PDB file of C-alpha atoms in Angstrom:
ATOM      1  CA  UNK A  21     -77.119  -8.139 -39.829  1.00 55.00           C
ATOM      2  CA  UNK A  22     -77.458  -4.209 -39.398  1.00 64.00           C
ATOM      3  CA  UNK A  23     -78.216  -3.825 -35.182  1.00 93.00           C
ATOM      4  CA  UNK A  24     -76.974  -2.817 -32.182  1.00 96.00           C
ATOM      5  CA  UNK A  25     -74.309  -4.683 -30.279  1.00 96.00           C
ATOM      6  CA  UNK A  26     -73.611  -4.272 -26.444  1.00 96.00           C
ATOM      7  CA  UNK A  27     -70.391  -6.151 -24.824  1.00 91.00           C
ATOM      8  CA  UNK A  28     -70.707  -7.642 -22.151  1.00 91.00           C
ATOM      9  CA  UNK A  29     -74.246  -8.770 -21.175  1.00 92.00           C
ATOM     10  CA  UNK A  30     -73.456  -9.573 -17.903  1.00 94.00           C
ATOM     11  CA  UNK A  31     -70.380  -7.203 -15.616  1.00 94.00           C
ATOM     12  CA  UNK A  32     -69.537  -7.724 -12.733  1.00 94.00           C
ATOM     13  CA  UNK A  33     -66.803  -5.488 -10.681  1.00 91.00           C
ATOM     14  CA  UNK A  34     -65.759  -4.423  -7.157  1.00 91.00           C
ATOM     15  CA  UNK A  35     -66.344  -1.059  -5.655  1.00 90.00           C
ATOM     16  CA  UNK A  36     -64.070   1.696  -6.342  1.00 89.00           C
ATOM     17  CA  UNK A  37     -63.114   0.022 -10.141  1.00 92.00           C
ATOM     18  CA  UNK A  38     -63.741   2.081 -13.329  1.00 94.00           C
ATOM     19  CA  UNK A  39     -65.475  -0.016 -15.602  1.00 95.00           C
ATOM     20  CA  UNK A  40     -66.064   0.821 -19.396  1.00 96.00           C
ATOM     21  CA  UNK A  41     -69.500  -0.877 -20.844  1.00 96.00           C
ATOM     22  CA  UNK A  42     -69.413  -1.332 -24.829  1.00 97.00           C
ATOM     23  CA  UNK A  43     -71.986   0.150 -27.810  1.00 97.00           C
ATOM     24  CA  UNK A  44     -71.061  -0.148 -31.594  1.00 97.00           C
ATOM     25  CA  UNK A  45     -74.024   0.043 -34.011  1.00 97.00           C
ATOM     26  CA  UNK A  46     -73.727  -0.615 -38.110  1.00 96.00           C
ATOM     27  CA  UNK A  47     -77.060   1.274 -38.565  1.00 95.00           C
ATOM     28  CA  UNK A  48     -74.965   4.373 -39.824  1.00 95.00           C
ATOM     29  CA  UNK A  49     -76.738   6.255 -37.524  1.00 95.00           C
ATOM     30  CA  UNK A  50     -75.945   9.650 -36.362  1.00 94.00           C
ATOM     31  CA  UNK A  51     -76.565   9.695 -32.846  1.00 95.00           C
ATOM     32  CA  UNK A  52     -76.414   7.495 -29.954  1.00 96.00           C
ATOM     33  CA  UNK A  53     -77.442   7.611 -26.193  1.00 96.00           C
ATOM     34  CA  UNK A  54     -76.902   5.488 -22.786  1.00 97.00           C
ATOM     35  CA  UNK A  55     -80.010   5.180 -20.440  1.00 97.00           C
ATOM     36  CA  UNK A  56     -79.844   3.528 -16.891  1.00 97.00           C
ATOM     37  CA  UNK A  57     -82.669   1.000 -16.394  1.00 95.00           C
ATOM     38  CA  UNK A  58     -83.635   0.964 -12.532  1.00 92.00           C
ATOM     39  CA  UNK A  59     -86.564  -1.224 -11.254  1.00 85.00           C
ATOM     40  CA  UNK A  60     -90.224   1.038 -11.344  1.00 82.00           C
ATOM     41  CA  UNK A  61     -88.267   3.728 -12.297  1.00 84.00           C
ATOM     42  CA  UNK A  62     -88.521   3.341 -16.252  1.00 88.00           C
ATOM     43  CA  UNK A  63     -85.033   4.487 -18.539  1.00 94.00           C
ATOM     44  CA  UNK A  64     -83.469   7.879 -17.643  1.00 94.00           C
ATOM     45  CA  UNK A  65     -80.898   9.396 -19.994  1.00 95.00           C
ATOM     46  CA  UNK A  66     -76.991   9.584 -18.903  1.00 97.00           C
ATOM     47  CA  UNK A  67     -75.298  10.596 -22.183  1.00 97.00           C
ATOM     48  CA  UNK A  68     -76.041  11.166 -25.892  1.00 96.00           C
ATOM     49  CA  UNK A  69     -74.172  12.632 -28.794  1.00 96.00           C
ATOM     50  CA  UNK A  70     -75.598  13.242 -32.084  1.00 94.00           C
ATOM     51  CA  UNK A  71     -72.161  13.495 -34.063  1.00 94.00           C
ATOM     52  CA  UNK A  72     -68.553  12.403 -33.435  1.00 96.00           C
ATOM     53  CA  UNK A  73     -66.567  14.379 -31.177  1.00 96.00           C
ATOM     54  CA  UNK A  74     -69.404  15.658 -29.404  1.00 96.00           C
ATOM     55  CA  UNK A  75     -71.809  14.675 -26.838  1.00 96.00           C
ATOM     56  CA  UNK A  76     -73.781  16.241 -23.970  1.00 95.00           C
ATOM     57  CA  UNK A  77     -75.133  15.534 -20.551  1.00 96.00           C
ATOM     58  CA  UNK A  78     -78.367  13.797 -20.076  1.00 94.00           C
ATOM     59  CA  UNK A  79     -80.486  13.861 -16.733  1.00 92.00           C
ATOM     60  CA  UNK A  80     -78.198  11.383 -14.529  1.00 95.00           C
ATOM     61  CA  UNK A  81     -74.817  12.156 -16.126  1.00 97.00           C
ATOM     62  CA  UNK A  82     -72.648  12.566 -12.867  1.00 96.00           C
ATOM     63  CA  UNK A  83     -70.598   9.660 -12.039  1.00 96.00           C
ATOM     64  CA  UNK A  84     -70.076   8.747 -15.780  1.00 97.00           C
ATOM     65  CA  UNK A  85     -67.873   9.566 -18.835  1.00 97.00           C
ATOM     66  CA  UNK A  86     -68.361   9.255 -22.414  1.00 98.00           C
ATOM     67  CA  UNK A  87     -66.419   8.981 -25.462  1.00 98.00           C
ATOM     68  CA  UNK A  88     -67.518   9.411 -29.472  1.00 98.00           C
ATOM     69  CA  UNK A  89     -64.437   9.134 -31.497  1.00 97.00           C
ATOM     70  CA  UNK A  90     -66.088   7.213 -34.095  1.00 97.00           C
ATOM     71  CA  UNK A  91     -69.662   7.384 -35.384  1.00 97.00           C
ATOM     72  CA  UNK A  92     -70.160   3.614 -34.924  1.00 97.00           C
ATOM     73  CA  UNK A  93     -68.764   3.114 -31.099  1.00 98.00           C
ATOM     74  CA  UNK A  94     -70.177   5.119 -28.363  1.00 98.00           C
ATOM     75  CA  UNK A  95     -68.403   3.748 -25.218  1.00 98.00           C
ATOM     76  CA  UNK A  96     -69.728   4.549 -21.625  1.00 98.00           C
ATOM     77  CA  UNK A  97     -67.453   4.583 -18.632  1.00 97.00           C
ATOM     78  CA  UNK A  98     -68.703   3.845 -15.149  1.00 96.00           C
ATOM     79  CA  UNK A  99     -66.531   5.821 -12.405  1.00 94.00           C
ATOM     80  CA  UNK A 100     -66.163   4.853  -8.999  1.00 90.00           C
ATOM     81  CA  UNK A 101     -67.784   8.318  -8.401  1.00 89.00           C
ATOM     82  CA  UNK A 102     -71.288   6.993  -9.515  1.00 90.00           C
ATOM     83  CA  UNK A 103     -72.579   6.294  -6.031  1.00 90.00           C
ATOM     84  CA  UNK A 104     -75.309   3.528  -7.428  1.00 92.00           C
ATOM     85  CA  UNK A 105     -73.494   1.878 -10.255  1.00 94.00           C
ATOM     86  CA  UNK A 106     -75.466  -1.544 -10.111  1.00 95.00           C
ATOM     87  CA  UNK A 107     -78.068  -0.867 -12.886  1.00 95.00           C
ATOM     88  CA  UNK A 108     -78.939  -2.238 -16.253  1.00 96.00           C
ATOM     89  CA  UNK A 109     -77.448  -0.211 -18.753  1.00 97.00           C
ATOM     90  CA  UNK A 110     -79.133   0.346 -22.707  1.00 97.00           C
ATOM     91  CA  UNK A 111     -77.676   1.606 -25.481  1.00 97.00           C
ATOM     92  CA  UNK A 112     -79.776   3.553 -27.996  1.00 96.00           C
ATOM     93  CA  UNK A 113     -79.261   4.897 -31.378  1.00 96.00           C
ATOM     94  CA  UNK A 114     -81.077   6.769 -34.524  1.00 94.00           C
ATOM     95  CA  UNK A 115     -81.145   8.889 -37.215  1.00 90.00           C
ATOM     96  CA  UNK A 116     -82.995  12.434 -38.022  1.00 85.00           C
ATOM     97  CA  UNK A 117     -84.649  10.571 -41.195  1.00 86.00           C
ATOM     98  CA  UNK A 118     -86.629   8.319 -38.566  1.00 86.00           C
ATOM     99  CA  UNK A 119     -86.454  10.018 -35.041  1.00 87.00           C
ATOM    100  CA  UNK A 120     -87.037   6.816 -33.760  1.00 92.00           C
ATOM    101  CA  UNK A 121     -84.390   5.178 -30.875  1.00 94.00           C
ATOM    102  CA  UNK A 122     -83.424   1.603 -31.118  1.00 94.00           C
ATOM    103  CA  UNK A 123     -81.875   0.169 -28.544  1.00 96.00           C
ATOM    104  CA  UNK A 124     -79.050  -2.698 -28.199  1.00 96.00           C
ATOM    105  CA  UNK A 125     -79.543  -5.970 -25.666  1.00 95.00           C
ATOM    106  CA  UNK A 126     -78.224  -4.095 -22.577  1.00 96.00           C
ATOM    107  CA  UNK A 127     -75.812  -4.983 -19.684  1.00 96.00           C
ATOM    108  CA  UNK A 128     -76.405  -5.693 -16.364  1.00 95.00           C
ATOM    109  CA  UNK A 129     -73.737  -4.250 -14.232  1.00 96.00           C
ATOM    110  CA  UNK A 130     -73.222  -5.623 -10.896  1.00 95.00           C
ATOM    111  CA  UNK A 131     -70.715  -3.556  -8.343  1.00 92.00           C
ATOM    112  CA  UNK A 132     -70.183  -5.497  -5.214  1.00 88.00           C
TER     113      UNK A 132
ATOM    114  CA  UNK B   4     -90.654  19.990 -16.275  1.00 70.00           C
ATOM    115  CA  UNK B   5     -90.820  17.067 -19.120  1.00 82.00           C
ATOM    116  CA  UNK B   6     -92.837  14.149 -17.619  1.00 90.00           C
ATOM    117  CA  UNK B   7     -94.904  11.013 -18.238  1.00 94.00           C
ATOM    118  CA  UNK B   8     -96.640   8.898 -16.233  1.00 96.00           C
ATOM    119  CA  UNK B   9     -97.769   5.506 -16.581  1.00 96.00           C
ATOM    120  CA  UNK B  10    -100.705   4.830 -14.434  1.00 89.00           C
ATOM    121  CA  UNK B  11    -100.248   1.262 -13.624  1.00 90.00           C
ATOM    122  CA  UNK B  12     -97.170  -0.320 -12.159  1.00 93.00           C
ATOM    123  CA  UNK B  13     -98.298  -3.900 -13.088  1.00 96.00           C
ATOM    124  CA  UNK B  14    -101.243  -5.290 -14.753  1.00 97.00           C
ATOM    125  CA  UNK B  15    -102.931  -8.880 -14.773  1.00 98.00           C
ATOM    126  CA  UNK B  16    -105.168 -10.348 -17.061  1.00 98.00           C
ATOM    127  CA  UNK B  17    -106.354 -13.432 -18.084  1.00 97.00           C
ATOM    128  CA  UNK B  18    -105.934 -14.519 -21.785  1.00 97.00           C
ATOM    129  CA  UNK B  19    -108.274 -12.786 -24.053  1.00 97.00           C
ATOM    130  CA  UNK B  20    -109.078 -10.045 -22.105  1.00 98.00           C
ATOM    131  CA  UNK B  21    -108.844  -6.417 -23.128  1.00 98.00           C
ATOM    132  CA  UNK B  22    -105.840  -4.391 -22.447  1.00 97.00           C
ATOM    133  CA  UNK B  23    -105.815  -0.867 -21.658  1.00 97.00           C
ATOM    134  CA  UNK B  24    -102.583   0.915 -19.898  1.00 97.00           C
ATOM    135  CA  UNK B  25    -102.523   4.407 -19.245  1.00 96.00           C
ATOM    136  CA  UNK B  26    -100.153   7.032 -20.698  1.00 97.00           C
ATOM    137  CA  UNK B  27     -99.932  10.559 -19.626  1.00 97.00           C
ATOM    138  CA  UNK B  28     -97.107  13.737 -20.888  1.00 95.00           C
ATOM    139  CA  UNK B  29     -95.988  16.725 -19.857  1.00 91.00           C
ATOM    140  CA  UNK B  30     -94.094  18.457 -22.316  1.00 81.00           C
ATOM    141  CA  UNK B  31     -94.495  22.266 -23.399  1.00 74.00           C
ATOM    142  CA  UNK B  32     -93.684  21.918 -27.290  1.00 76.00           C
ATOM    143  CA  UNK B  33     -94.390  19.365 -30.297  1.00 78.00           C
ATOM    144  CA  UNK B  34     -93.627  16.009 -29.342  1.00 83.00           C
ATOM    145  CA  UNK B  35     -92.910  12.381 -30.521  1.00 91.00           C
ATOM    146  CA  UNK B  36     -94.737   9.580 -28.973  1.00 95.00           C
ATOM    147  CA  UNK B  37     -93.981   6.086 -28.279  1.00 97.00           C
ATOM    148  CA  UNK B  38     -94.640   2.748 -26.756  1.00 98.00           C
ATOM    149  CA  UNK B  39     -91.705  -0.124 -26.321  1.00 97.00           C
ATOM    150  CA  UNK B  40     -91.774  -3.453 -24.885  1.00 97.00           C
ATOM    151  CA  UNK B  41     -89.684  -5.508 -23.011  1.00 95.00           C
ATOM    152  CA  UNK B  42     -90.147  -9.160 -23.266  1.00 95.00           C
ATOM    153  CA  UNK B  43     -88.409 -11.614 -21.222  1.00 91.00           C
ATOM    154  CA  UNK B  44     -84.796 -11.266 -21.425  1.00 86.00           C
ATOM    155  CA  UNK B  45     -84.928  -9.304 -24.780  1.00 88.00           C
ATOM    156  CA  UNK B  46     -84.335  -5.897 -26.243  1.00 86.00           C
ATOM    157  CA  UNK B  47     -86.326  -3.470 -25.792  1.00 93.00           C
ATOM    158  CA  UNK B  48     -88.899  -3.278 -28.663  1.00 95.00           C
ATOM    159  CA  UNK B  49     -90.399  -0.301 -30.625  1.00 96.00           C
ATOM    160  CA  UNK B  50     -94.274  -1.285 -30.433  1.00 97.00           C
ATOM    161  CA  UNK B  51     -95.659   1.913 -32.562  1.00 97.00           C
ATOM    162  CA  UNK B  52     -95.126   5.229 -32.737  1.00 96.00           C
ATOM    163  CA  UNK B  53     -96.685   8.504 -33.457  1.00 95.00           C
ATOM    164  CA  UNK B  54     -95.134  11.957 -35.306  1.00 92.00           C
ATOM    165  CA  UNK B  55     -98.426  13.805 -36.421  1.00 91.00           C
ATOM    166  CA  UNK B  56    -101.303  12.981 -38.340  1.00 93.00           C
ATOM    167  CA  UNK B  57    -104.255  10.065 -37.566  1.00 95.00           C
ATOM    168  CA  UNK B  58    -103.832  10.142 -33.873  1.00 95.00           C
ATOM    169  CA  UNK B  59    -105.399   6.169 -34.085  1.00 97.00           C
ATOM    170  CA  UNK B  60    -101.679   4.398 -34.731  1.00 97.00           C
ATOM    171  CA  UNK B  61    -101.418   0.664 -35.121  1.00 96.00           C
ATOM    172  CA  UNK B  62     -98.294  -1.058 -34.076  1.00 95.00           C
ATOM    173  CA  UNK B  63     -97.075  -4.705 -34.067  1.00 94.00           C
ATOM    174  CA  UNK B  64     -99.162  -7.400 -32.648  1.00 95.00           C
ATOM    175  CA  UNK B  65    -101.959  -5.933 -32.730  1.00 96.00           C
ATOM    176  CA  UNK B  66    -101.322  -2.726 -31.076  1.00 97.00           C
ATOM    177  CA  UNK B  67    -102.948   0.322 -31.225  1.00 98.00           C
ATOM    178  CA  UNK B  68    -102.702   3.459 -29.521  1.00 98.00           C
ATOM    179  CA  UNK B  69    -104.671   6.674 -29.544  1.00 97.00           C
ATOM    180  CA  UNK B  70    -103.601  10.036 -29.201  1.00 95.00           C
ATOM    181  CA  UNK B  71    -105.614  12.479 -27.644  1.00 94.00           C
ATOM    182  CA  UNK B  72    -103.520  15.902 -27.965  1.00 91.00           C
ATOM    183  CA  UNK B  73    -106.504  18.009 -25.415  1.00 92.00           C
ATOM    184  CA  UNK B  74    -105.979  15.133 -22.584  1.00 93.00           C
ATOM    185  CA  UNK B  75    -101.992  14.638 -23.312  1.00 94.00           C
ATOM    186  CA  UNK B  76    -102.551  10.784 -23.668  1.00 96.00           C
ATOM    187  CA  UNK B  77    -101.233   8.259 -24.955  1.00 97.00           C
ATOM    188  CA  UNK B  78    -103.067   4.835 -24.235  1.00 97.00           C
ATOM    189  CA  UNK B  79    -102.143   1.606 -25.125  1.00 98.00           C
ATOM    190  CA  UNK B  80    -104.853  -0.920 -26.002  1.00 98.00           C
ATOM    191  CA  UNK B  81    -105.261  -4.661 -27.831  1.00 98.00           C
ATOM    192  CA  UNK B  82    -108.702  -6.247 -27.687  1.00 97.00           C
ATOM    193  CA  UNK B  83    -107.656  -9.569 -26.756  1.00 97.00           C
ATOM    194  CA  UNK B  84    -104.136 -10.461 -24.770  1.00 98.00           C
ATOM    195  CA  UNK B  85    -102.370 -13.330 -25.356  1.00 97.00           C
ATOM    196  CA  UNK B  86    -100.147 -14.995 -22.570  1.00 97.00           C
ATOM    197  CA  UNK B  87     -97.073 -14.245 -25.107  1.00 96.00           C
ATOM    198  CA  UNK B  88     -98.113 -10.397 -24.638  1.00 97.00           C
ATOM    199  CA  UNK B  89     -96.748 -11.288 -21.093  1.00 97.00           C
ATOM    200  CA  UNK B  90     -93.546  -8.244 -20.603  1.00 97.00           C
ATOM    201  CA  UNK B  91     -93.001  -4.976 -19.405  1.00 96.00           C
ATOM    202  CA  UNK B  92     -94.167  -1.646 -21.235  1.00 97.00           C
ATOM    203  CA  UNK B  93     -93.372   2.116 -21.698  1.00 97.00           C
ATOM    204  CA  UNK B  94     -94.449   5.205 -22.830  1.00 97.00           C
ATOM    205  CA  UNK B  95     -92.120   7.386 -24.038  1.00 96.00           C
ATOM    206  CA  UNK B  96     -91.907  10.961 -25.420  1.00 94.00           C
ATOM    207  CA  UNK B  97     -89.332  12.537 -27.207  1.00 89.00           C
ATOM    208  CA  UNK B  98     -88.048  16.328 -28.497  1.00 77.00           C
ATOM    209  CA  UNK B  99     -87.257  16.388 -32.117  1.00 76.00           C
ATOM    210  CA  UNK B 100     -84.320  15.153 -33.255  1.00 75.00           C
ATOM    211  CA  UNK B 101     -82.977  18.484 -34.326  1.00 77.00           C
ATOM    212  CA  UNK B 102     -84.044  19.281 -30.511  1.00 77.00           C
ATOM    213  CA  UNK B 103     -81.676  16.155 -29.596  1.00 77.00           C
ATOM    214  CA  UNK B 104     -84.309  13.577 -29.856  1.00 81.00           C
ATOM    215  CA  UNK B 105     -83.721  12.531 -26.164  1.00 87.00           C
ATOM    216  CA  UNK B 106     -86.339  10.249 -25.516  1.00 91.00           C
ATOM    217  CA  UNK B 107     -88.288  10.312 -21.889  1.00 92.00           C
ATOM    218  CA  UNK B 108     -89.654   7.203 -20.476  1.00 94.00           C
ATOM    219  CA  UNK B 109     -92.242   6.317 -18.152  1.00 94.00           C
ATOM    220  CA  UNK B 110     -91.916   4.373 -15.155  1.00 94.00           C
ATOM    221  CA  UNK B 111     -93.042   1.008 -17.365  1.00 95.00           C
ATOM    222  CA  UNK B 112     -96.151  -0.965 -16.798  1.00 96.00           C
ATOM    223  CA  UNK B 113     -95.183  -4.866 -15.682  1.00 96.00           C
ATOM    224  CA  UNK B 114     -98.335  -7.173 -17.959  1.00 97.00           C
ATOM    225  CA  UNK B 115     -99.110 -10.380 -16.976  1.00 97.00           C
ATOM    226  CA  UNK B 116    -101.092 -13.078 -18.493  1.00 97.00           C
ATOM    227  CA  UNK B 117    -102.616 -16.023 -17.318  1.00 96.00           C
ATOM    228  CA  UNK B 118    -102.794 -18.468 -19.847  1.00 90.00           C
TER     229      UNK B 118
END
């Protein structure tokens, strides 16, 4: 099955930890993104890189790192700078031939 | 600044009732628009699109929203809800992808339907 996979669905981790949050995709798509879901505040971008080996800030980018050493795994790294880390967290990617995001199942991260 | 705005934080109808949710950009070159769903403890959902051409797009489930490029809208509509229409929706707009295709969501619309 071609998709989007996100491990784990549910994180839990105490203040101050690093914690790395999962995204591999077998869509052979080019480029890939991490939004932050927040309650009544929709999806707002953190990262997104449209080929390997490069990748650029979205709007909430502080507090996290990203990675893109292969096209198919776009890992996302939670710092214990990010002041509000509890959030759900989506992964998204697509292709220029479509323009068109799909996303993976999420994680909930909970930092307590 | 790039913006949309969803007029209604959470909607409820009663099964078979028409739907109508509000959509609203603000973006100062050509732009993608979209509508996704979130059921229930799933994925969030591509529900229809539209790139350019009839600004009346249908989407899945009976879906259908119209574009109307002089009021930057994007409204959402299905004659008759069903209580599994029951989830949470959002407008998005994007840049081209050779613009990095960064999508940019509204603040979701919360449905509910009485069955």
């Amino acid at each position: 099955d071609g998709g989007i996979t996100q491990s784990p669905k549910y994180l839990f981790r105490k203040e101050g930890q690093n914690v790395t949050l999962s995204c591999e995709q077998n869509l052979n798509h080019d480029a890939m993104y991490w939004y932050r879901q927040d309650p009544g505040q929709g999806l707002r971008l953190i990262y997104y890189s449209q080929i390997v080996n490069d990748f650029q800030k979205g709007d909430i980018a502080e507090g996290y790192s990203v990675s893109r050493e292969k096209k198919e795994s776009f890992p996302l790294t939670v710092t214990s700078a990010q002041k509000n880390p509890t959030a759900f967290y989506l992964c998204a990617s697509s292709t220029a031939a479509t323009d068109t995001q799909y996303f993976g199942p999420g994680t909930r991260l909970t930092v307590l | 600044a790039q913006s949309v705005s969803q007029h209604n934080h959470h909607v409820i109808l009663s099964e078979a009732a028409s739907l109508e949710l509000g959509c609203n950009y603000s973006y100062g070159g050509t732009v993608n628009l979209f509508w996704y769903v979130q059921y229930p403890g799933q994925h969030l959902q591509l529900l229809l699109k539209y790139f350019s051409g009839d600004p009346l797009v249908k989407g899945i489930k009976g879906f259908e929203a119209e574009f109307i490029k002089s009021k930057f809208s994007f409204n959402l509509r299905k004659p008759s809800v069903q209580w599994s229409d029951t989830a949470e929706y959002f407008c998005a707009v994007n840049a081209p992808y050779n613009q990095g295709g960064k999508l940019i969501f509204g603040q979701g619309t919360e449905l509910s339907v009485k069955p």
